[in-house]
Coordinates of C-alpha atoms in Angstrom, one line a residue:
Chain A
X1 CA 0.0 0.0 0.0
X2 CA 1.0 3.6 -0.6
X3 CA 1.7 5.1 2.8
X4 CA 2.3 8.6 1.5
X5 CA 0.1 9.6 -1.4
X6 CA 2.1 12.9 -1.9
X7 CA 5.0 10.9 -3.3
X8 CA 3.0 10.6 -6.5
X9 CA 2.0 14.3 -6.7
X10 CA 3.9 16.9 -8.5
X11 CA 2.3 19.7 -6.4
X12 CA 4.8 21.8 -4.5
X13 CA 5.2 21.2 -0.8
X14 CA 3.0 23.6 0.9
X15 CA 3.6 25.5 4.1
X16 CA 1.1 28.0 5.3
X17 CA 0.7 29.9 8.5
X18 CA -1.9 28.9 11.0
X19 CA -4.6 31.2 9.7
X20 CA -3.9 30.3 6.1
X21 CA -3.4 26.6 6.1
X22 CA -3.6 24.7 2.8
X23 CA -5.1 21.3 2.8
X24 CA -4.1 18.5 0.5
X25 CA -6.9 16.1 -0.4
X26 CA -6.6 13.0 -2.4
X27 CA -9.9 12.7 -4.2
X28 CA -10.6 9.1 -5.4
X29 CA -9.8 6.7 -6.8
X30 CA -13.4 6.2 -7.5
X31 CA -15.4 3.2 -8.4
X32 CA -15.8 2.5 -12.1
X33 CA -19.5 3.0 -11.9
X34 CA -18.9 6.8 -11.6
X35 CA -16.4 7.7 -14.2
X36 CA -13.7 5.2 -13.7
X37 CA -10.8 4.7 -11.4
X38 CA -9.4 8.2 -11.3
X39 CA -7.7 10.2 -8.6
X40 CA -7.1 13.9 -8.2
X41 CA -4.6 15.4 -5.8
X42 CA -6.3 18.6 -4.9
X43 CA -4.8 21.4 -2.8
X44 CA -7.5 23.4 -1.0
X45 CA -7.4 26.8 0.7
X46 CA -10.6 26.5 2.7
X47 CA -12.8 25.2 0.1
X48 CA -11.2 26.9 -2.9
X49 CA -9.1 24.8 -5.2
X50 CA -5.5 26.1 -5.4
X51 CA -4.0 23.2 -7.4
X52 CA -5.2 20.0 -8.9
X53 CA -3.2 17.2 -10.3
X54 CA -4.9 14.3 -12.0
X55 CA -3.5 10.8 -11.3
X56 CA -4.5 8.1 -13.7
X57 CA -3.3 4.8 -15.1
X58 CA -5.2 2.5 -12.8
X59 CA -7.0 1.0 -15.7
X60 CA -3.9 0.8 -18.0
X61 CA -3.9 -2.5 -19.9
X62 CA -1.4 -1.9 -22.6
X63 CA -3.9 -1.6 -25.5
X64 CA -1.5 -0.1 -28.0
X65 CA 1.3 -2.5 -27.4
X66 CA -1.0 -5.5 -27.5
X67 CA -2.4 -4.3 -30.8
X68 CA 1.1 -4.3 -32.2
X69 CA 1.6 -8.0 -31.4
X70 CA -1.8 -9.3 -32.7
X71 CA -3.4 -9.3 -36.1
X72 CA -5.3 -6.3 -37.4
X73 CA -8.6 -8.1 -36.9
X74 CA -7.8 -9.1 -33.4
X75 CA -7.5 -5.5 -32.3
X76 CA -11.1 -4.9 -33.2
X77 CA -12.6 -6.4 -30.0
X78 CA -10.0 -4.5 -27.9
X79 CA -11.3 -1.2 -29.4
X80 CA -14.7 -2.0 -27.9
X81 CA -13.1 -1.8 -24.5
X82 CA -11.5 1.7 -25.0
X83 CA -14.6 3.8 -24.4
X84 CA -16.9 1.1 -23.2
X85 CA -20.0 3.3 -23.3
X86 CA -19.7 3.7 -27.0
X87 CA -18.0 0.6 -28.6
X88 CA -19.4 1.0 -32.0
X89 CA -17.9 4.4 -32.7
X90 CA -14.6 3.0 -31.6
X91 CA -15.0 0.1 -34.0
X92 CA -15.8 2.5 -36.8
X93 CA -12.8 4.7 -36.2
X94 CA -10.5 1.7 -36.2
X95 CA -12.1 0.2 -39.3
X96 CA -11.8 3.6 -41.0
X97 CA -8.1 3.7 -40.3
X98 CA -7.4 0.2 -41.6
X99 CA -9.6 0.9 -44.7
X100 CA -7.6 4.0 -45.4
X101 CA -4.3 2.1 -45.0
X102 CA -5.3 -0.8 -47.2
X103 CA -7.6 1.1 -49.6
X104 CA -10.7 -1.0 -49.0
X105 CA -14.0 0.3 -50.4
X106 CA -17.1 0.1 -48.2
X107 CA -20.5 -0.8 -49.8
X108 CA -23.3 1.7 -49.5
X109 CA -25.5 -0.4 -47.2
X110 CA -22.6 -0.9 -44.8
X111 CA -22.0 2.9 -44.7
X112 CA -25.6 3.5 -43.8
X113 CA -25.5 0.8 -41.1
X114 CA -22.4 2.4 -39.7
X115 CA -24.0 5.9 -39.5
X116 CA -27.1 4.4 -37.8
X117 CA -25.0 2.6 -35.3
X118 CA -22.7 5.5 -34.6
X119 CA -25.6 7.8 -34.0
X120 CA -27.3 5.3 -31.8
X121 CA -24.1 5.2 -29.9
X122 CA -24.1 8.9 -29.6
X123 CA -27.6 8.7 -28.1
X124 CA -26.4 6.1 -25.6
X125 CA -23.4 8.2 -24.6
X126 CA -25.2 11.5 -24.1
X127 CA -28.2 9.8 -22.4
X128 CA -25.8 8.1 -19.9
X129 CA -24.0 11.4 -19.5
X130 CA -27.2 13.0 -18.3
X131 CA -27.5 10.4 -15.6
X132 CA -23.9 10.6 -14.6
X133 CA -23.7 14.4 -14.3
X134 CA -26.8 14.4 -12.1
X135 CA -25.2 11.7 -10.0
X136 CA -22.1 13.9 -9.7
X137 CA -24.4 16.8 -8.5
X138 CA -25.8 14.6 -5.8
X139 CA -29.1 13.6 -7.5
X140 CA -28.1 10.0 -7.4
X141 CA -30.9 7.7 -8.6
X142 CA -33.8 8.9 -10.6
X143 CA -32.0 10.7 -13.4
X144 CA -29.5 7.8 -13.9
X145 CA -32.3 5.2 -13.8
X146 CA -34.4 7.1 -16.4
X147 CA -31.3 7.5 -18.6
X148 CA -30.3 3.8 -18.2
X149 CA -33.8 2.6 -18.9
X150 CA -33.8 4.2 -22.3
X151 CA -30.1 3.3 -22.9
X152 CA -31.1 -0.4 -22.3
X153 CA -33.6 -0.2 -25.2
X154 CA -30.8 0.8 -27.6
X155 CA -28.5 -1.9 -26.1
X156 CA -31.3 -4.5 -26.8
X157 CA -31.1 -3.4 -30.4
X158 CA -27.3 -3.8 -30.3
X159 CA -27.7 -7.3 -28.8
X160 CA -30.1 -8.4 -31.6
X161 CA -27.7 -7.1 -34.2
X162 CA -24.2 -7.9 -32.9
X163 CA -24.8 -10.5 -30.2
X164 CA -23.5 -8.5 -27.3
X165 CA -25.0 -5.5 -25.5
X166 CA -21.8 -3.5 -25.2
X167 CA -18.8 -5.4 -26.5
X168 CA -20.1 -5.4 -30.0
X169 CA -17.0 -6.2 -32.2
X170 CA -19.2 -5.5 -35.2
X171 CA -17.4 -3.4 -37.8
X172 CA -15.1 -5.2 -40.2
X173 CA -12.6 -3.8 -42.7
X174 CA -14.8 -3.1 -45.7
X175 CA -18.2 -3.2 -43.9
X176 CA -19.9 -4.9 -41.0
X177 CA -19.9 -8.4 -39.7
X178 CA -23.4 -9.4 -40.4
X179 CA -26.5 -7.9 -42.0
X180 CA -29.4 -6.4 -40.1
X181 CA -31.7 -9.1 -38.9
X182 CA -35.3 -9.2 -40.1
X183 CA -37.3 -6.4 -38.5
X184 CA -34.3 -4.6 -37.0
X185 CA -34.8 -1.4 -39.0
X186 CA -38.4 -1.3 -38.0
X187 CA -37.6 -1.7 -34.3
X188 CA -34.9 1.0 -34.6
X189 CA -37.4 3.3 -36.3
X190 CA -39.9 2.8 -33.5
X191 CA -37.2 3.6 -31.0
X192 CA -36.2 6.8 -32.9
X193 CA -39.8 7.9 -32.8
X194 CA -40.1 7.3 -29.1
X195 CA -36.8 8.9 -28.2
X196 CA -38.0 12.5 -28.8
X197 CA -40.7 12.3 -26.1
X198 CA -38.2 10.8 -23.7
X199 CA -35.8 13.7 -24.4
X200 CA -38.7 16.2 -23.8
X201 CA -39.3 14.5 -20.5
X202 CA -35.7 14.5 -19.5
X203 CA -35.4 18.2 -20.4
X204 CA -38.4 19.1 -18.4
X205 CA -36.9 17.1 -15.5
X206 CA -33.5 18.8 -15.6
X207 CA -33.3 22.0 -17.5
X208 CA -35.5 24.3 -15.4
X209 CA -34.4 22.9 -12.1
X210 CA -33.2 25.8 -10.0
X211 CA -30.6 23.7 -8.1
X212 CA -29.1 22.5 -11.4
X213 CA -29.0 26.1 -12.7
X214 CA -27.2 27.4 -9.6
X215 CA -24.8 24.5 -9.6
X216 CA -23.9 24.6 -13.3
X217 CA -24.1 28.1 -14.6
X218 CA -20.8 30.0 -14.9
X219 CA -18.8 27.0 -13.6
X220 CA -15.8 25.7 -15.4
X221 CA -15.6 28.2 -18.1
X222 CA -12.5 28.6 -20.3
X223 CA -11.9 30.9 -23.2
X224 CA -12.4 29.3 -26.6
X225 CA -8.8 30.1 -27.6
X226 CA -7.5 28.1 -24.6
X227 CA -9.7 25.1 -25.5
X228 CA -8.5 25.1 -29.1
X229 CA -4.8 25.3 -27.9
X230 CA -5.4 22.5 -25.5
X231 CA -6.7 20.3 -28.3
X232 CA -10.1 19.9 -26.8
X233 CA -12.7 18.5 -29.2
X234 CA -16.3 17.4 -29.2
X235 CA -19.2 18.8 -27.2
X236 CA -16.7 20.5 -24.8
X237 CA -15.4 22.7 -27.5
X238 CA -18.7 23.3 -29.2
X239 CA -20.3 24.4 -25.9
X240 CA -17.8 27.3 -25.9
X241 CA -19.1 28.4 -29.3
X242 CA -16.4 26.9 -31.6
X243 CA -18.0 25.4 -34.7
X244 CA -15.9 22.3 -35.1
X245 CA -17.4 19.0 -35.8
X246 CA -15.5 16.5 -37.9
X247 CA -18.8 15.3 -39.4
X248 CA -18.9 18.7 -41.1
X249 CA -15.3 19.8 -41.0
X250 CA -13.7 16.7 -42.5
X251 CA -16.6 14.5 -43.6
X252 CA -16.1 10.7 -43.4
X253 CA -18.4 8.0 -44.3
X254 CA -21.5 9.4 -45.9
X255 CA -22.2 12.3 -43.6
X256 CA -22.4 14.8 -46.4
X257 CA -25.7 13.2 -47.5
X258 CA -27.5 14.1 -44.3
X259 CA -29.2 17.3 -43.4
X260 CA -28.3 18.2 -39.8
X261 CA -26.9 21.1 -37.8
X262 CA -24.2 21.5 -35.3
X263 CA -25.5 23.0 -32.0
X264 CA -23.2 25.6 -30.5
X265 CA -23.1 27.0 -26.9
X266 CA -22.2 30.5 -25.8
X267 CA -20.4 30.5 -22.5
X268 CA -18.9 27.1 -22.3
X269 CA -19.9 26.5 -18.7
X270 CA -21.1 23.2 -17.4
X271 CA -24.7 24.1 -18.1
X272 CA -23.9 24.7 -21.8
X273 CA -22.2 21.4 -22.0
X274 CA -25.3 19.7 -20.7
X275 CA -27.5 21.6 -23.1
X276 CA -25.3 21.0 -26.1
X277 CA -25.6 17.3 -25.5
X278 CA -29.4 17.5 -25.4
X279 CA -29.4 19.4 -28.7
X280 CA -26.9 16.9 -30.3
X281 CA -29.2 14.1 -29.4
X282 CA -32.0 15.8 -31.3
X283 CA -29.7 16.2 -34.3
X284 CA -28.7 12.6 -34.0
X285 CA -32.4 11.6 -34.2
X286 CA -32.7 13.6 -37.4
X287 CA -29.7 11.8 -38.9
X288 CA -31.1 8.5 -37.8
X289 CA -34.5 9.2 -39.3
X290 CA -32.9 10.1 -42.7
X291 CA -30.6 7.2 -42.6
X292 CA -33.3 4.7 -41.8
X293 CA -35.5 6.1 -44.6
X294 CA -32.7 5.9 -47.2
X295 CA -31.2 2.6 -46.1
X296 CA -30.5 0.8 -49.4
X297 CA -30.3 -2.9 -50.2
X298 CA -27.0 -4.5 -51.1
X299 CA -23.8 -6.0 -49.5
X300 CA -23.2 -5.4 -45.9
X301 CA -19.5 -6.1 -46.4
X302 CA -17.1 -5.7 -49.3
X303 CA -16.9 -9.2 -50.8
X304 CA -13.3 -8.7 -51.7
X305 CA -12.3 -7.9 -48.1
X306 CA -10.2 -10.7 -46.6
X307 CA -10.8 -12.0 -43.1
X308 CA -8.0 -14.6 -42.7
X309 CA -4.4 -13.5 -43.4
X310 CA -5.2 -9.8 -43.9
X311 CA -2.0 -7.9 -44.7
X312 CA -2.2 -4.2 -45.7
X313 CA 0.5 -2.7 -47.8
X314 CA 3.4 -0.8 -46.3
X315 CA 2.3 2.6 -45.3
X316 CA 0.8 4.9 -42.7
X317 CA -2.7 6.2 -42.1
X318 CA -4.6 8.3 -39.7
X319 CA -8.3 8.3 -39.7
X320 CA -10.6 10.1 -37.3
X321 CA -14.3 10.3 -36.6
X322 CA -16.4 12.5 -34.5
X323 CA -17.0 10.3 -31.5
X324 CA -19.6 11.2 -28.9
X325 CA -16.8 12.6 -26.7
X326 CA -14.7 14.3 -29.4
X327 CA -12.2 13.5 -32.1
X328 CA -11.4 9.8 -31.9
X329 CA -8.5 8.9 -34.2
X330 CA -6.4 5.9 -35.0
X331 CA -2.9 6.2 -36.3
X332 CA -1.5 3.0 -37.9
X333 CA 1.9 2.3 -39.4
X334 CA 2.1 -0.9 -41.4
X335 CA 5.3 -2.7 -42.4
X336 CA 3.4 -5.1 -44.6
X337 CA 3.1 -7.9 -42.0
X338 CA 0.0 -9.3 -40.4
X339 CA 0.3 -7.0 -37.4
X340 CA 0.7 -3.2 -37.2
X341 CA 4.2 -1.8 -36.7
X342 CA 2.7 1.1 -34.7
X343 CA -0.7 1.5 -33.4
X344 CA -1.8 4.7 -31.7
X345 CA -5.1 5.9 -30.4
X346 CA -6.0 9.6 -30.2
X347 CA -8.5 9.4 -27.3
X348 CA -10.9 12.3 -26.8
X349 CA -11.4 11.6 -23.1
X350 CA -7.7 11.8 -22.3
X351 CA -7.0 15.0 -24.3
X352 CA -10.2 16.7 -23.0
X353 CA -9.0 15.9 -19.5
X354 CA -5.8 17.9 -19.9
X355 CA -7.4 21.2 -19.1
X356 CA -9.1 20.0 -15.9
X357 CA -6.9 22.0 -13.6
X358 CA -7.3 25.3 -15.5
X359 CA -11.1 24.8 -15.3
X360 CA -11.1 24.1 -11.6
X361 CA -8.7 26.7 -10.2
X362 CA -10.4 29.2 -7.9
X363 CA -13.6 27.2 -7.7
X364 CA -15.0 25.2 -4.8
X365 CA -14.3 21.5 -4.2
X366 CA -17.9 20.6 -5.0
X367 CA -17.5 22.2 -8.4
X368 CA -14.5 20.0 -9.3
X369 CA -16.7 16.9 -9.3
X370 CA -19.3 18.4 -11.7
X371 CA -16.6 19.8 -14.0
X372 CA -15.0 16.4 -14.2
X373 CA -18.4 15.0 -14.9
X374 CA -19.1 17.6 -17.6
X375 CA -15.9 16.6 -19.5
X376 CA -17.5 13.2 -19.8
X377 CA -14.5 10.9 -19.5
X378 CA -14.3 7.2 -19.6
X379 CA -11.2 5.8 -17.9
X380 CA -11.0 2.9 -20.2
X381 CA -10.1 5.3 -22.9
X382 CA -8.0 7.6 -20.8
X383 CA -5.7 4.9 -19.5
X384 CA -5.9 2.5 -22.4
Chain B
X1 CA -34.1 33.9 -20.4
X2 CA -37.7 33.3 -19.4
X3 CA -38.3 34.4 -15.8
X4 CA -40.1 31.8 -13.9
X5 CA -41.5 31.6 -10.4
X6 CA -38.7 30.5 -8.1
X7 CA -39.1 26.8 -7.4
X8 CA -41.3 26.1 -10.4
X9 CA -38.6 24.2 -12.2
X10 CA -38.1 22.0 -9.1
X11 CA -41.8 21.2 -9.0
X12 CA -41.9 20.4 -12.7
X13 CA -39.0 18.0 -12.2
X14 CA -40.8 16.4 -9.3
X15 CA -43.9 16.0 -11.4
X16 CA -41.8 14.0 -13.9
X17 CA -40.5 11.8 -11.1
X18 CA -44.1 11.4 -9.7
X19 CA -45.4 10.4 -13.2
X20 CA -42.7 7.8 -13.6
X21 CA -43.3 6.4 -10.1
X22 CA -47.0 6.0 -10.7
X23 CA -46.5 4.6 -14.2
X24 CA -44.1 2.0 -12.8
X25 CA -47.1 0.3 -11.1
X26 CA -49.3 -0.3 -14.1
X27 CA -47.5 0.6 -17.4
X28 CA -46.0 -2.5 -19.0
X29 CA -42.9 -0.9 -20.5
X30 CA -42.0 0.6 -17.1
X31 CA -42.2 -2.7 -15.3
X32 CA -38.8 -3.8 -16.5
X33 CA -37.5 -5.9 -13.6
X34 CA -37.3 -9.6 -14.3
X35 CA -37.3 -11.8 -11.2
X36 CA -34.2 -13.9 -12.0
X37 CA -33.8 -16.8 -11.4
X38 CA -37.5 -17.6 -11.1
X39 CA -38.1 -16.0 -14.5
X40 CA -35.7 -15.3 -17.3
X41 CA -35.6 -12.5 -19.8
X42 CA -35.7 -13.9 -23.3
X43 CA -32.3 -13.9 -24.9
X44 CA -31.7 -12.6 -28.4
X45 CA -31.2 -15.3 -31.1
X46 CA -27.9 -13.6 -31.9
X47 CA -26.6 -13.6 -28.4
X48 CA -23.1 -15.0 -28.1
X49 CA -21.2 -16.1 -25.2
X50 CA -18.4 -18.7 -25.2
X51 CA -17.3 -20.9 -28.2
X52 CA -18.1 -24.6 -28.7
X53 CA -17.0 -27.2 -31.1
X54 CA -19.5 -29.0 -33.4
X55 CA -19.4 -32.7 -34.2
X56 CA -21.6 -34.7 -36.6
X57 CA -23.0 -37.9 -35.1
X58 CA -20.0 -39.2 -33.2
X59 CA -18.4 -37.0 -30.6
X60 CA -14.9 -38.2 -31.4
X61 CA -14.7 -39.2 -35.0
X62 CA -17.3 -36.7 -36.1
X63 CA -15.6 -33.7 -34.8
X64 CA -15.3 -31.1 -37.6
X65 CA -12.2 -29.5 -36.2
X66 CA -9.0 -30.4 -38.0
X67 CA -6.7 -28.7 -35.5
X68 CA -5.5 -26.2 -38.2
X69 CA -4.8 -23.6 -35.4
X70 CA -6.2 -20.6 -37.3
X71 CA -8.5 -19.7 -34.4
X72 CA -5.6 -20.2 -32.0
X73 CA -3.6 -17.6 -34.0
X74 CA -6.4 -15.1 -34.4
X75 CA -7.7 -15.3 -30.9
X76 CA -7.2 -11.8 -29.4
X77 CA -6.6 -12.7 -25.8
X78 CA -4.8 -16.0 -26.9
X79 CA -7.1 -18.2 -24.8
X80 CA -7.2 -21.2 -27.2
X81 CA -4.7 -24.0 -26.9
X82 CA -4.6 -26.8 -29.5
X83 CA -2.4 -29.9 -29.9
X84 CA -2.6 -31.9 -33.1
X85 CA -3.3 -35.6 -32.8
X86 CA -0.6 -37.7 -34.6
X87 CA -0.3 -41.5 -35.2
X88 CA 2.8 -43.5 -34.1
X89 CA 4.6 -42.5 -37.3
X90 CA 4.2 -38.8 -36.6
X91 CA 1.6 -38.4 -39.4
X92 CA -1.1 -35.9 -38.7
X93 CA -4.5 -37.3 -38.1
X94 CA -6.2 -34.0 -38.7
X95 CA -8.0 -33.8 -35.4
X96 CA -7.2 -32.2 -32.1
X97 CA -5.6 -34.2 -29.3
X98 CA -6.1 -31.3 -26.9
X99 CA -8.4 -28.4 -27.5
X100 CA -8.6 -26.1 -24.5
X101 CA -10.4 -22.8 -24.1
X102 CA -9.8 -20.8 -21.0
X103 CA -13.1 -19.1 -20.5
X104 CA -11.8 -17.0 -17.7
X105 CA -9.7 -15.3 -20.4
X106 CA -12.1 -15.5 -23.3
X107 CA -13.7 -12.2 -24.2
X108 CA -16.6 -13.5 -26.2
X109 CA -15.6 -11.6 -29.3
X110 CA -16.5 -14.4 -31.8
X111 CA -13.5 -14.0 -34.0
X112 CA -12.6 -17.8 -33.7
X113 CA -16.1 -18.6 -35.1
X114 CA -15.6 -16.1 -37.9
X115 CA -12.2 -17.3 -39.1
X116 CA -12.9 -21.0 -38.9
X117 CA -12.8 -22.5 -42.5
X118 CA -14.2 -25.8 -41.4
X119 CA -17.6 -24.7 -39.9
X120 CA -16.3 -26.2 -36.7
X121 CA -16.4 -23.6 -33.9
X122 CA -19.4 -21.4 -33.1
X123 CA -20.5 -19.2 -30.3
X124 CA -22.7 -20.7 -27.6
X125 CA -25.6 -19.0 -25.9
X126 CA -25.3 -20.6 -22.5
X127 CA -24.7 -18.1 -19.7
X128 CA -25.1 -19.9 -16.4
X129 CA -21.6 -21.2 -16.1
X130 CA -20.5 -20.1 -12.7
X131 CA -18.4 -22.5 -10.8
X132 CA -16.5 -22.6 -7.5
X133 CA -13.5 -24.3 -9.2
X134 CA -11.7 -21.4 -10.7
X135 CA -9.0 -23.3 -12.4
X136 CA -10.4 -26.6 -13.7
X137 CA -14.0 -25.3 -13.9
X138 CA -13.1 -22.5 -16.2
X139 CA -10.7 -24.4 -18.5
X140 CA -12.9 -26.2 -21.0
X141 CA -11.5 -29.2 -22.7
X142 CA -12.7 -31.2 -25.6
X143 CA -15.3 -33.1 -23.4
X144 CA -17.1 -29.9 -22.4
X145 CA -16.5 -28.0 -25.7
X146 CA -17.9 -30.6 -28.1
X147 CA -21.5 -30.3 -28.8
X148 CA -23.6 -32.0 -31.4
X149 CA -24.8 -30.5 -34.7
X150 CA -28.4 -30.9 -33.5
X151 CA -27.5 -28.6 -30.6
X152 CA -26.2 -26.0 -33.0
X153 CA -29.3 -26.4 -35.1
X154 CA -31.5 -25.8 -32.0
X155 CA -29.4 -22.8 -30.9
X156 CA -29.1 -21.0 -34.2
X157 CA -31.4 -22.6 -36.8
X158 CA -30.7 -20.1 -39.5
X159 CA -27.0 -20.3 -39.4
X160 CA -26.9 -24.1 -38.8
X161 CA -29.2 -24.9 -41.6
X162 CA -27.2 -22.8 -44.0
X163 CA -24.0 -24.5 -42.9
X164 CA -25.6 -28.0 -43.1
X165 CA -26.8 -27.2 -46.6
X166 CA -23.4 -26.1 -47.7
X167 CA -21.7 -29.1 -46.2
X168 CA -24.2 -31.4 -47.8
X169 CA -23.6 -29.8 -51.2
X170 CA -19.9 -30.1 -50.7
X171 CA -20.1 -33.7 -49.7
X172 CA -22.3 -34.5 -52.6
X173 CA -19.9 -32.8 -54.9
X174 CA -17.1 -34.7 -53.3
X175 CA -19.0 -38.0 -53.6
X176 CA -19.9 -37.2 -57.2
X177 CA -16.3 -36.4 -58.0
X178 CA -15.2 -39.6 -56.3
X179 CA -17.8 -41.6 -58.2
X180 CA -16.7 -39.9 -61.4
X181 CA -13.1 -40.7 -60.7
X182 CA -14.0 -44.4 -59.9
X183 CA -16.1 -44.6 -63.0
X184 CA -13.3 -43.1 -65.1
X185 CA -10.7 -45.5 -63.5
X186 CA -13.0 -48.5 -64.2
X187 CA -13.6 -47.3 -67.8
X188 CA -9.9 -46.8 -68.2
X189 CA -9.2 -50.3 -66.9
X190 CA -11.8 -51.8 -69.2
X191 CA -10.5 -49.9 -72.2
X192 CA -7.0 -51.1 -71.3
X193 CA -8.2 -54.7 -70.9
X194 CA -10.1 -54.4 -74.2
X195 CA -7.0 -53.0 -75.9
X196 CA -4.9 -55.8 -74.5
X197 CA -7.4 -58.4 -75.6
X198 CA -7.4 -56.9 -79.1
X199 CA -3.6 -56.9 -79.0
X200 CA -3.7 -60.5 -77.9
X201 CA -6.2 -61.3 -80.7
X202 CA -4.0 -59.7 -83.3
X203 CA -1.0 -61.6 -82.1

């Protein structure tokens, strides 16, 4: 056991007088059901945060190195376990990178299936976020249960399609593993119709709540410039009013065909981050509706794509998608053998976490928890 | 921003909670708890858990696995262990002597089933596999992995019937090819005989 937690902290040794004593608190490590096993070394002056150093790595499992020693296909199930709330977006990002590396074409139907699955994943992520952030604020229970109830309906769809609720392992290089089962598109379309009323209910439940307003407004703001310099992406960045969504800025898949908008916030505080996710879910529903209406017949996987003994040509590729949490990218270097020479993930959770200290300085300890919640991290992706 | 009566937002939220609470007593889609183990939620036909090996008719001779080790190589967490059966001369018998899957390591990804070229390994749907023997109980050998083709048919009728049809067609093709070969050999032999006889007659 670690007897002195401060040996892992880079915070300076603090000495205060009796009336101005600083207190060092080790927050965490928390149970995975909150955000993951994550610790913060916080230095407090009264209740005000003076310094905050994140400590992570508790969930490190050598994802990138393992991927370099197994075949390209064998890394696919490991990507499910990066951000375990949204496995299908991770699958897509990785499949995208390998397809770019090997120059594999994806059939139309597979592209539509991917868009549908990725947007369902976004719904899952943002819905679960609503529950988690309320849990962070102390409203443990109702909100999380409502969110998880609806999330479970989408997970049932995933189980029907992929065979697993969360660890889908569904995308393949050049398409998807299997075709939609009979009646799946119909079930999905019913779910999309029912999701709007649920979002209305959830908004009514949360948005006007005075306690939530007081807790969230004007908390954790940072200037947009700083966020851009910090490499922050996703809803965090858009809440501060920066119009940057990879679906529009660098379209991948078939996102150009859909009609949707990018919601933007104004202040970039925690409240804006919650609202931006509500609005994004509504845009996702729009995309889903269009994709389900246009879903063509055809191959679900490129018939020329190889499963056994897949060897991409020598080269290098970086492909990225707009994951629910931000830019999720995979960088692959191939030396022409069956396993990648270098495999690197650009995890949105990890990079969004880097500005945590700047957001928290000068605020109360209670705000730290909701700021951390509003970043929406999953430690499976931070630690890899 | 719309100015509201202070506390109204709170009451609105409470109304949602109240509605959900009341509905949870009579609305079917809100009564989601299943009283396991007395009742069980229906599992999806696509649900996958741990792999199993298929045999036709005889559990030992009918095993489709040829111990080619493709699944062993592709398995992401490397939980499959195969030893090829050999006869006393060291010649391969094309069947596994040892086929172990450590299900405490297996991550249910289904890649072994996907890469198998012999329709031999498929994903099972059984999920009540807890045991108090954490070493032997979770290391499945051939005896616990082998399951009949009928079991596969019952578990995944669509997939199994497609596989059976393909295997049957292959077998028929093979049988037809063998028959054709035999017929050709016979015809050749007869032709040779006839030629020899003719030769003998001429002489």
